[in-house]
Amino acid sequence: MATTTGNLKCKNLQSFLKSLPSATLTKLYSHPATCIAVFRELPLLSRQYIMRLLFVEQPIPQAVISSWVSQDVVNGQTWEVCAPLEKVKKTRDVQFLDSYAMDRWECVLHFMVGSQQSHEGISADAVRILLQAGLMRNEETETNPVITTDGFQFLLMDTSTQVWYFMLNYLETVESRGLHLVECLTFLFQLSFLTIGKDYSTEGMTESLLIFLQHLREVGLVYQRKRRSGRFHPTRLAINLASGLKDNSLDVHRPGYILVETNYRVYAYSDSQLQVALLGLFCELIYRFPNFSVGILTRESVRQALRSGITAEQIINYLQIHAHQEAMKEKCVIPPTVMDQIRLWEVERDRFSFKEGVLYSQFLSQNDFELLRNYARDLGVLVWDNSSKRVMVVSRAGHDDVKRFWKRHRQDH
């Protein structure tokens, strides 16, 4: 599921469940869908232990358990367990659901980058989640929320991580909306066991679940022809949300569109305003055509992204994930020189460390300067000093103490 990306910390399913009260967990685990969803998220080795111990009603020696797995696996060596999910035939209905789900989800992303489609299809509830998650913030001078540093990092995540991060922040608000957390989370787990392309009845759903269903519809996790329709279709966004998949399978129906050359030029074969806007976060766009755009990775464009909180690895991962099929044929999807340069621009920026401080200068004598400098140093608030020029900088937190000491010294003399 989600992981820590840059400075943006994303909970996974286990950490989210650990934050819930024990009474809530007891109710959740009474539903088989919850148990299987949690089981899917466990490491492969943990799943093997659970399956072997599930029906054993007596203690088992630790030596016996250790013999179940070879030592190289215990030491962290790679091992494979092939458990492919059933492939869904690409019927017209499935293709429509994939397109619908991504179009609805991209409405949220359009709103974040402030594109021309920013007000189409996004609800007040979705905006509220973006604000609560710290992905956007309200500015007094702006009529609409603006993107934050975490928001920039969020945009460069793969779709499955974005959806999971968004839904976890939504689940933290369900009780304040008058909904039932256990009921909503259980239904979300149940969706991952449904079949894409099939429709399901809403008969028997509580009023709370029907409201939750509409919220899922707004972000593309389910499809309904009309809001009051008695049937709904789960989309790939919902089915893969708690399926245990760790890859970018939510993006596979959208072919890659990016080619990167050794001269730092980036070619985007796409007519999507969102995809071009995302490239603009770290590229300087120089040409724009209806279905083709050209940008260039420059020191300033990458540094601007770094200042926004985007990391070099996030930029590289985004270019790799969305690489054009022709680029995927090459041994290196992105030229190594380009990847190295992006990382160097990041390291170059890290050579400097910034601290807030207060400058002291214009001392009348060297003794006065050394007296105040030594006091600040003993206090542990001296940031920098230059004895020959009689200047020094103290931290903002230590400024008041140093200032009071200097006033007392001047009064005494």
Short mmCIF file of C-alpha atoms in Angstrom, two decimals:
data_model
loop_
_atom_site.label_atom_id
_atom_site.label_comp_id
_atom_site.label_asym_id
_atom_site.label_seq_id
_atom_site.Cartn_x
_atom_site.Cartn_y
_atom_site.Cartn_z
CA MET A 1 0.00 0.00 0.00
CA ALA A 2 1.22 3.47 0.72
CA THR A 3 4.65 4.14 2.08
CA THR A 4 6.67 7.12 3.19
CA THR A 5 7.48 9.18 0.11
CA GLY A 6 9.81 12.14 0.65
CA ASN A 7 8.38 14.06 3.59
CA LEU A 8 4.83 12.88 2.95
CA LYS A 9 4.05 10.08 5.41
CA CYS A 10 1.38 7.71 4.17
CA LYS A 11 -0.19 5.16 6.47
CA ASN A 12 -0.59 1.60 5.28
CA LEU A 13 -3.54 -0.60 6.20
CA GLN A 14 -1.87 -2.10 9.28
CA SER A 15 -0.85 1.24 10.79
CA PHE A 16 -4.34 2.63 10.19
CA LEU A 17 -5.99 -0.34 11.91
CA LYS A 18 -3.58 -0.07 14.85
CA SER A 19 -4.80 3.48 15.44
CA LEU A 20 -8.40 2.30 15.93
CA PRO A 21 -9.89 1.47 19.37
CA SER A 22 -9.98 -2.20 20.31
CA ALA A 23 -13.79 -2.21 20.34
CA THR A 24 -13.83 -0.99 16.73
CA LEU A 25 -11.30 -3.65 15.72
CA THR A 26 -13.40 -6.38 17.34
CA LYS A 27 -16.38 -5.34 15.21
CA LEU A 28 -14.26 -5.10 12.08
CA TYR A 29 -12.70 -8.54 12.47
CA SER A 30 -16.12 -10.14 12.83
CA HIS A 31 -16.47 -9.68 9.05
CA PRO A 32 -14.59 -12.16 6.81
CA ALA A 33 -13.82 -9.46 4.22
CA THR A 34 -11.78 -7.51 6.78
CA CYS A 35 -9.76 -10.56 7.81
CA ILE A 36 -8.94 -11.53 4.21
CA ALA A 37 -8.05 -7.93 3.27
CA VAL A 38 -5.61 -7.72 6.19
CA PHE A 39 -4.22 -11.16 5.32
CA ARG A 40 -3.54 -9.98 1.74
CA GLU A 41 -1.46 -7.07 3.04
CA LEU A 42 0.86 -9.24 5.16
CA PRO A 43 4.33 -10.26 3.93
CA LEU A 44 4.39 -13.57 2.08
CA LEU A 45 6.29 -15.30 4.88
CA SER A 46 3.70 -14.17 7.43
CA ARG A 47 0.91 -15.57 5.28
CA GLN A 48 2.60 -18.97 5.22
CA TYR A 49 2.92 -19.06 9.00
CA ILE A 50 -0.73 -18.09 9.44
CA MET A 51 -2.02 -20.72 7.00
CA ARG A 52 -0.03 -23.45 8.77
CA LEU A 53 -1.07 -22.38 12.26
CA LEU A 54 -4.69 -21.56 11.49
CA PHE A 55 -6.18 -24.96 12.34
CA VAL A 56 -3.63 -26.10 14.92
CA GLU A 57 -5.05 -26.12 18.44
CA GLN A 58 -1.94 -27.08 20.39
CA PRO A 59 1.45 -25.44 21.01
CA ILE A 60 4.11 -25.99 18.33
CA PRO A 61 7.85 -25.96 19.15
CA GLN A 62 9.74 -23.02 17.72
CA ALA A 63 12.21 -25.40 16.07
CA VAL A 64 9.37 -26.91 14.04
CA ILE A 65 8.22 -23.48 12.88
CA SER A 66 11.77 -22.52 11.92
CA SER A 67 12.04 -25.63 9.75
CA TRP A 68 9.12 -24.48 7.58
CA VAL A 69 11.29 -21.92 5.79
CA SER A 70 14.86 -22.27 4.52
CA GLN A 71 17.52 -20.16 6.21
CA ASP A 72 18.19 -17.96 3.17
CA VAL A 73 14.58 -16.80 3.29
CA VAL A 74 14.86 -15.99 6.98
CA ASN A 75 18.01 -13.98 6.23
CA GLY A 76 16.13 -11.81 3.79
CA GLN A 77 16.95 -13.52 0.49
CA THR A 78 14.43 -13.08 -2.31
CA TRP A 79 11.84 -15.77 -2.88
CA GLU A 80 8.81 -15.98 -5.11
CA VAL A 81 5.27 -17.08 -4.47
CA CYS A 82 3.17 -16.89 -7.61
CA ALA A 83 -0.48 -16.19 -6.89
CA PRO A 84 -1.80 -14.44 -10.02
CA LEU A 85 -5.24 -12.89 -9.76
CA GLU A 86 -7.88 -13.89 -12.27
CA LYS A 87 -7.51 -11.73 -15.35
CA VAL A 88 -10.64 -9.83 -16.31
CA LYS A 89 -11.51 -9.93 -20.00
CA LYS A 90 -11.30 -6.46 -21.55
CA THR A 91 -14.96 -6.11 -22.53
CA ARG A 92 -16.45 -2.79 -23.60
CA ASP A 93 -18.10 -2.39 -20.17
CA VAL A 94 -14.78 -2.93 -18.36
CA GLN A 95 -13.03 -0.43 -20.60
CA PHE A 96 -15.78 2.09 -19.91
CA LEU A 97 -15.46 1.56 -16.14
CA ASP A 98 -11.65 1.99 -16.31
CA SER A 99 -12.07 5.23 -18.26
CA TYR A 100 -14.81 6.47 -15.93
CA ALA A 101 -12.80 5.70 -12.77
CA MET A 102 -9.67 7.48 -13.97
CA ASP A 103 -11.62 10.46 -15.33
CA ARG A 104 -13.33 10.94 -11.95
CA TRP A 105 -10.07 10.55 -10.05
CA GLU A 106 -8.27 12.94 -12.38
CA CYS A 107 -10.89 15.60 -11.58
CA VAL A 108 -9.36 15.68 -8.08
CA LEU A 109 -5.85 16.01 -9.52
CA HIS A 110 -6.99 18.67 -12.01
CA PHE A 111 -8.30 20.69 -9.09
CA MET A 112 -4.96 20.42 -7.29
CA VAL A 113 -2.88 21.68 -10.22
CA GLY A 114 -5.42 24.43 -10.94
CA SER A 115 -6.04 23.43 -14.56
CA GLN A 116 -8.98 24.60 -16.66
CA GLN A 117 -10.98 21.56 -15.59
CA SER A 118 -10.40 22.24 -11.89
CA HIS A 119 -14.07 22.87 -11.06
CA GLU A 120 -15.58 20.04 -13.10
CA GLY A 121 -16.80 17.08 -11.10
CA ILE A 122 -15.11 17.67 -7.74
CA SER A 123 -17.35 17.94 -4.72
CA ALA A 124 -17.05 19.99 -1.56
CA ASP A 125 -16.41 16.74 0.34
CA ALA A 126 -13.37 15.95 -1.82
CA VAL A 127 -12.01 19.47 -1.34
CA ARG A 128 -12.48 19.07 2.42
CA ILE A 129 -10.38 15.88 2.37
CA LEU A 130 -7.59 17.61 0.39
CA LEU A 131 -7.50 20.40 2.97
CA GLN A 132 -7.58 18.03 5.96
CA ALA A 133 -4.81 15.87 4.49
CA GLY A 134 -2.60 18.95 4.09
CA LEU A 135 -2.43 18.54 0.31
CA MET A 136 -3.99 21.97 -0.21
CA ARG A 137 -4.49 25.06 1.94
CA ASN A 138 -6.69 28.15 1.92
CA GLU A 139 -4.97 31.44 1.13
CA GLU A 140 -6.49 34.78 2.07
CA THR A 141 -5.57 36.22 -1.32
CA GLU A 142 -6.91 33.24 -3.30
CA THR A 143 -10.55 32.40 -4.04
CA ASN A 144 -9.71 28.69 -4.23
CA PRO A 145 -7.37 26.49 -2.18
CA VAL A 146 -3.77 26.27 -3.40
CA ILE A 147 -1.50 23.23 -3.48
CA THR A 148 0.99 22.59 -0.67
CA THR A 149 4.42 20.95 -0.56
CA ASP A 150 2.81 17.63 0.39
CA GLY A 151 0.37 18.12 -2.48
CA PHE A 152 3.23 18.30 -4.98
CA GLN A 153 4.60 15.02 -3.64
CA PHE A 154 1.11 13.48 -3.73
CA LEU A 155 0.72 14.30 -7.44
CA LEU A 156 3.85 12.34 -8.36
CA MET A 157 2.73 9.16 -6.57
CA ASP A 158 1.29 6.24 -8.53
CA THR A 159 -2.50 6.09 -8.70
CA SER A 160 -2.96 3.22 -6.22
CA THR A 161 -0.98 5.08 -3.54
CA GLN A 162 -2.87 8.32 -4.22
CA VAL A 163 -6.27 6.64 -3.86
CA TRP A 164 -5.27 4.79 -0.69
CA TYR A 165 -3.84 7.93 0.91
CA PHE A 166 -6.99 9.89 0.03
CA MET A 167 -9.34 7.18 1.34
CA LEU A 168 -7.49 6.83 4.66
CA ASN A 169 -7.89 10.55 5.25
CA TYR A 170 -11.54 10.24 4.29
CA LEU A 171 -12.10 7.36 6.73
CA GLU A 172 -10.77 9.52 9.56
CA THR A 173 -13.71 11.89 8.94
CA VAL A 174 -16.60 9.46 8.52
CA GLU A 175 -17.79 9.64 12.10
CA SER A 176 -17.84 13.45 12.00
CA ARG A 177 -20.10 13.09 8.94
CA GLY A 178 -22.55 10.96 10.90
CA LEU A 179 -21.47 7.70 9.21
CA HIS A 180 -20.33 4.45 10.82
CA LEU A 181 -16.62 3.67 10.45
CA VAL A 182 -16.94 -0.12 10.81
CA GLU A 183 -19.77 -0.27 8.29
CA CYS A 184 -17.94 1.90 5.74
CA LEU A 185 -14.57 0.17 6.10
CA THR A 186 -16.15 -3.29 5.88
CA PHE A 187 -17.99 -2.29 2.71
CA LEU A 188 -14.73 -0.94 1.26
CA PHE A 189 -13.05 -4.30 1.92
CA GLN A 190 -16.00 -6.15 0.39
CA LEU A 191 -15.64 -4.16 -2.82
CA SER A 192 -12.21 -5.72 -3.40
CA PHE A 193 -13.85 -9.16 -3.72
CA LEU A 194 -16.39 -8.09 -6.36
CA THR A 195 -15.96 -8.51 -10.11
CA ILE A 196 -15.34 -5.59 -12.41
CA GLY A 197 -17.94 -5.35 -15.16
CA LYS A 198 -20.75 -6.79 -13.03
CA ASP A 199 -23.43 -4.69 -11.36
CA TYR A 200 -24.67 -5.13 -7.79
CA SER A 201 -27.86 -4.13 -6.02
CA THR A 202 -28.09 -1.46 -3.32
CA GLU A 203 -31.13 -3.19 -1.82
CA GLY A 204 -30.76 -3.63 1.93
CA MET A 205 -28.10 -0.96 2.33
CA THR A 206 -28.47 1.39 5.28
CA GLU A 207 -28.80 5.14 4.77
CA SER A 208 -25.22 5.52 6.03
CA LEU A 209 -23.90 3.12 3.38
CA LEU A 210 -25.88 4.81 0.61
CA ILE A 211 -24.25 8.14 1.51
CA PHE A 212 -20.84 6.44 1.59
CA LEU A 213 -21.58 4.92 -1.82
CA GLN A 214 -22.18 8.40 -3.24
CA HIS A 215 -18.85 9.59 -1.85
CA LEU A 216 -17.13 6.63 -3.53
CA ARG A 217 -18.94 7.50 -6.76
CA GLU A 218 -17.59 11.05 -6.67
CA VAL A 219 -13.96 9.89 -6.77
CA GLY A 220 -14.45 7.01 -9.20
CA LEU A 221 -14.42 3.95 -6.93
CA VAL A 222 -17.93 2.94 -8.01
CA TYR A 223 -20.14 3.80 -10.98
CA GLN A 224 -23.87 4.52 -10.97
CA ARG A 225 -25.82 5.76 -13.95
CA LYS A 226 -27.82 8.05 -11.65
CA ARG A 227 -27.43 9.02 -8.01
CA ARG A 228 -30.61 7.17 -7.02
CA SER A 229 -29.95 4.15 -9.19
CA GLY A 230 -30.61 0.85 -7.41
CA ARG A 231 -27.49 -0.79 -8.81
CA PHE A 232 -23.78 0.05 -8.88
CA HIS A 233 -20.59 -1.17 -10.60
CA PRO A 234 -17.27 -1.43 -8.70
CA THR A 235 -14.34 0.01 -10.64
CA ARG A 236 -10.72 -1.10 -10.72
CA LEU A 237 -9.85 1.66 -8.24
CA ALA A 238 -12.04 0.02 -5.58
CA ILE A 239 -11.25 -3.62 -6.42
CA ASN A 240 -7.49 -3.09 -6.25
CA LEU A 241 -7.60 -0.84 -3.17
CA ALA A 242 -7.47 -3.73 -0.68
CA SER A 243 -6.47 -6.56 -3.01
CA GLY A 244 -2.87 -6.82 -1.82
CA LEU A 245 -1.45 -5.64 -5.15
CA LYS A 246 1.85 -3.79 -4.76
CA ASP A 247 2.39 -2.68 -8.36
CA ASN A 248 0.92 0.12 -10.42
CA SER A 249 -1.86 -2.03 -11.89
CA LEU A 250 -4.31 0.86 -11.67
CA ASP A 251 -2.33 2.64 -14.36
CA VAL A 252 -1.81 -0.24 -16.79
CA HIS A 253 -4.78 0.67 -19.00
CA ARG A 254 -3.20 4.08 -19.56
CA PRO A 255 -0.15 3.61 -21.81
CA GLY A 256 3.07 5.42 -20.98
CA TYR A 257 3.61 8.69 -22.76
CA ILE A 258 7.05 10.06 -21.78
CA LEU A 259 10.34 9.86 -23.69
CA VAL A 260 13.50 11.32 -22.12
CA GLU A 261 16.60 11.96 -24.22
CA THR A 262 20.22 12.46 -23.25
CA ASN A 263 19.96 16.19 -24.07
CA TYR A 264 17.46 16.50 -21.16
CA ARG A 265 14.51 16.99 -23.48
CA VAL A 266 11.25 15.36 -22.38
CA TYR A 267 8.66 14.43 -25.02
CA ALA A 268 5.09 13.87 -23.86
CA TYR A 269 2.81 12.05 -26.33
CA SER A 270 -0.44 12.95 -24.62
CA ASP A 271 -3.49 15.17 -25.06
CA SER A 272 -4.16 15.17 -21.30
CA GLN A 273 -3.95 18.60 -19.71
CA LEU A 274 -3.27 16.94 -16.37
CA GLN A 275 -0.31 14.91 -17.60
CA VAL A 276 1.25 17.98 -19.22
CA ALA A 277 0.61 20.04 -16.07
CA LEU A 278 2.35 17.36 -13.96
CA LEU A 279 5.42 17.50 -16.21
CA GLY A 280 5.39 21.26 -15.74
CA LEU A 281 6.07 20.70 -12.04
CA PHE A 282 9.71 19.85 -12.80
CA CYS A 283 10.19 20.59 -16.53
CA GLU A 284 10.35 23.82 -18.49
CA LEU A 285 7.67 23.40 -21.18
CA ILE A 286 8.82 24.86 -24.50
CA TYR A 287 6.33 23.52 -27.10
CA ARG A 288 2.68 22.52 -26.81
CA PHE A 289 0.62 20.83 -29.53
CA PRO A 290 -2.84 19.16 -29.35
CA ASN A 291 -1.45 15.69 -28.55
CA PHE A 292 2.26 16.32 -28.13
CA SER A 293 4.34 18.50 -25.83
CA VAL A 294 8.05 19.13 -25.40
CA GLY A 295 9.81 20.15 -22.21
CA ILE A 296 13.35 20.28 -20.95
CA LEU A 297 14.84 19.37 -17.59
CA THR A 298 16.87 22.37 -16.46
CA ARG A 299 18.70 23.15 -13.28
CA GLU A 300 16.17 25.85 -12.41
CA SER A 301 13.07 23.76 -13.21
CA VAL A 302 14.32 20.85 -11.08
CA ARG A 303 15.40 23.17 -8.26
CA GLN A 304 11.93 24.74 -8.28
CA ALA A 305 10.45 21.27 -7.82
CA LEU A 306 12.94 20.55 -5.02
CA ARG A 307 11.93 23.78 -3.28
CA SER A 308 8.32 22.60 -3.47
CA GLY A 309 9.23 19.43 -1.58
CA ILE A 310 9.52 17.05 -4.53
CA THR A 311 12.57 14.78 -4.34
CA ALA A 312 14.91 13.71 -7.13
CA GLU A 313 13.83 10.07 -6.70
CA GLN A 314 10.17 11.05 -7.08
CA ILE A 315 10.92 12.81 -10.37
CA ILE A 316 12.90 9.81 -11.65
CA ASN A 317 10.21 7.34 -10.53
CA TYR A 318 7.49 9.36 -12.22
CA LEU A 319 9.43 9.43 -15.51
CA GLN A 320 10.01 5.66 -15.26
CA ILE A 321 6.43 4.74 -14.34
CA HIS A 322 4.99 6.77 -17.24
CA ALA A 323 7.68 5.92 -19.81
CA HIS A 324 6.56 5.44 -23.41
CA GLN A 325 6.44 1.86 -24.70
CA GLU A 326 9.35 2.63 -27.05
CA ALA A 327 11.44 3.75 -24.06
CA MET A 328 10.54 0.51 -22.24
CA LYS A 329 12.33 -1.44 -24.97
CA GLU A 330 15.65 0.12 -24.00
CA LYS A 331 17.92 -1.27 -21.30
CA CYS A 332 17.69 2.04 -19.43
CA VAL A 333 14.27 3.66 -19.59
CA ILE A 334 15.81 7.01 -18.63
CA PRO A 335 19.38 7.87 -19.75
CA PRO A 336 21.72 7.34 -16.78
CA THR A 337 23.30 10.77 -17.33
CA VAL A 338 19.90 12.42 -16.87
CA MET A 339 19.17 10.48 -13.67
CA ASP A 340 22.60 11.30 -12.26
CA GLN A 341 22.21 14.99 -13.08
CA ILE A 342 18.80 15.20 -11.37
CA ARG A 343 20.33 13.65 -8.25
CA LEU A 344 23.32 16.01 -8.44
CA TRP A 345 21.02 19.03 -8.60
CA GLU A 346 19.39 17.75 -5.42
CA VAL A 347 22.74 17.15 -3.68
CA GLU A 348 23.94 20.57 -4.81
CA ARG A 349 21.02 22.16 -3.03
CA ASP A 350 21.71 20.16 0.13
CA ARG A 351 25.15 21.74 0.53
CA PHE A 352 23.54 24.63 2.38
CA SER A 353 21.67 24.53 5.66
CA PHE A 354 19.46 27.40 6.69
CA LYS A 355 18.75 28.61 10.22
CA GLU A 356 16.87 31.63 11.46
CA GLY A 357 19.01 34.02 13.48
CA VAL A 358 19.68 37.60 14.59
CA LEU A 359 22.76 39.53 13.42
CA TYR A 360 24.91 41.46 15.95
CA SER A 361 27.42 43.95 14.53
CA GLN A 362 28.96 47.43 14.99
CA PHE A 363 30.77 46.58 18.24
CA LEU A 364 32.86 49.49 19.57
CA SER A 365 35.72 47.26 20.71
CA GLN A 366 37.09 43.77 20.22
CA ASN A 367 36.62 43.05 23.93
CA ASP A 368 32.88 43.82 23.72
CA PHE A 369 32.54 41.51 20.71
CA GLU A 370 34.42 38.63 22.37
CA LEU A 371 32.48 39.04 25.62
CA LEU A 372 29.09 38.75 23.90
CA ARG A 373 30.28 36.01 21.55
CA ASN A 374 31.59 33.91 24.43
CA TYR A 375 28.35 34.39 26.35
CA ALA A 376 26.27 33.24 23.34
CA ARG A 377 28.61 30.29 22.79
CA ASP A 378 28.37 29.19 26.44
CA LEU A 379 24.60 29.54 26.20
CA GLY A 380 24.58 27.30 23.10
CA VAL A 381 22.84 29.85 20.87
CA LEU A 382 25.78 31.05 18.74
CA VAL A 383 25.14 30.23 15.07
CA TRP A 384 28.12 31.94 13.38
CA ASP A 385 30.76 34.57 14.08
CA ASN A 386 33.57 36.45 12.33
CA SER A 387 36.09 37.84 14.76
CA SER A 388 37.95 40.04 12.27
CA LYS A 389 34.78 41.86 11.21
CA ARG A 390 33.20 41.79 14.69
CA VAL A 391 29.91 40.24 13.53
CA MET A 392 28.00 37.30 14.96
CA VAL A 393 24.65 35.57 14.54
CA VAL A 394 22.66 34.04 17.38
CA SER A 395 19.60 31.85 17.07
CA ARG A 396 16.19 33.47 17.24
CA ALA A 397 15.36 31.45 20.35
CA GLY A 398 18.46 32.75 22.16
CA HIS A 399 18.15 36.35 21.00
CA ASP A 400 16.20 37.60 24.05
CA ASP A 401 18.72 36.20 26.56
CA VAL A 402 21.71 37.61 24.66
CA LYS A 403 19.98 40.96 24.26
CA ARG A 404 19.25 41.22 28.00
CA PHE A 405 22.86 40.32 28.84
CA TRP A 406 24.17 42.97 26.46
CA LYS A 407 21.91 45.65 27.95
CA ARG A 408 23.08 44.83 31.48
CA HIS A 409 26.72 44.99 30.34
CA ARG A 410 26.25 48.41 28.73
CA GLN A 411 24.49 49.78 31.84
CA ASP A 412 27.30 48.56 34.10
CA HIS A 413 29.88 50.26 31.88
#
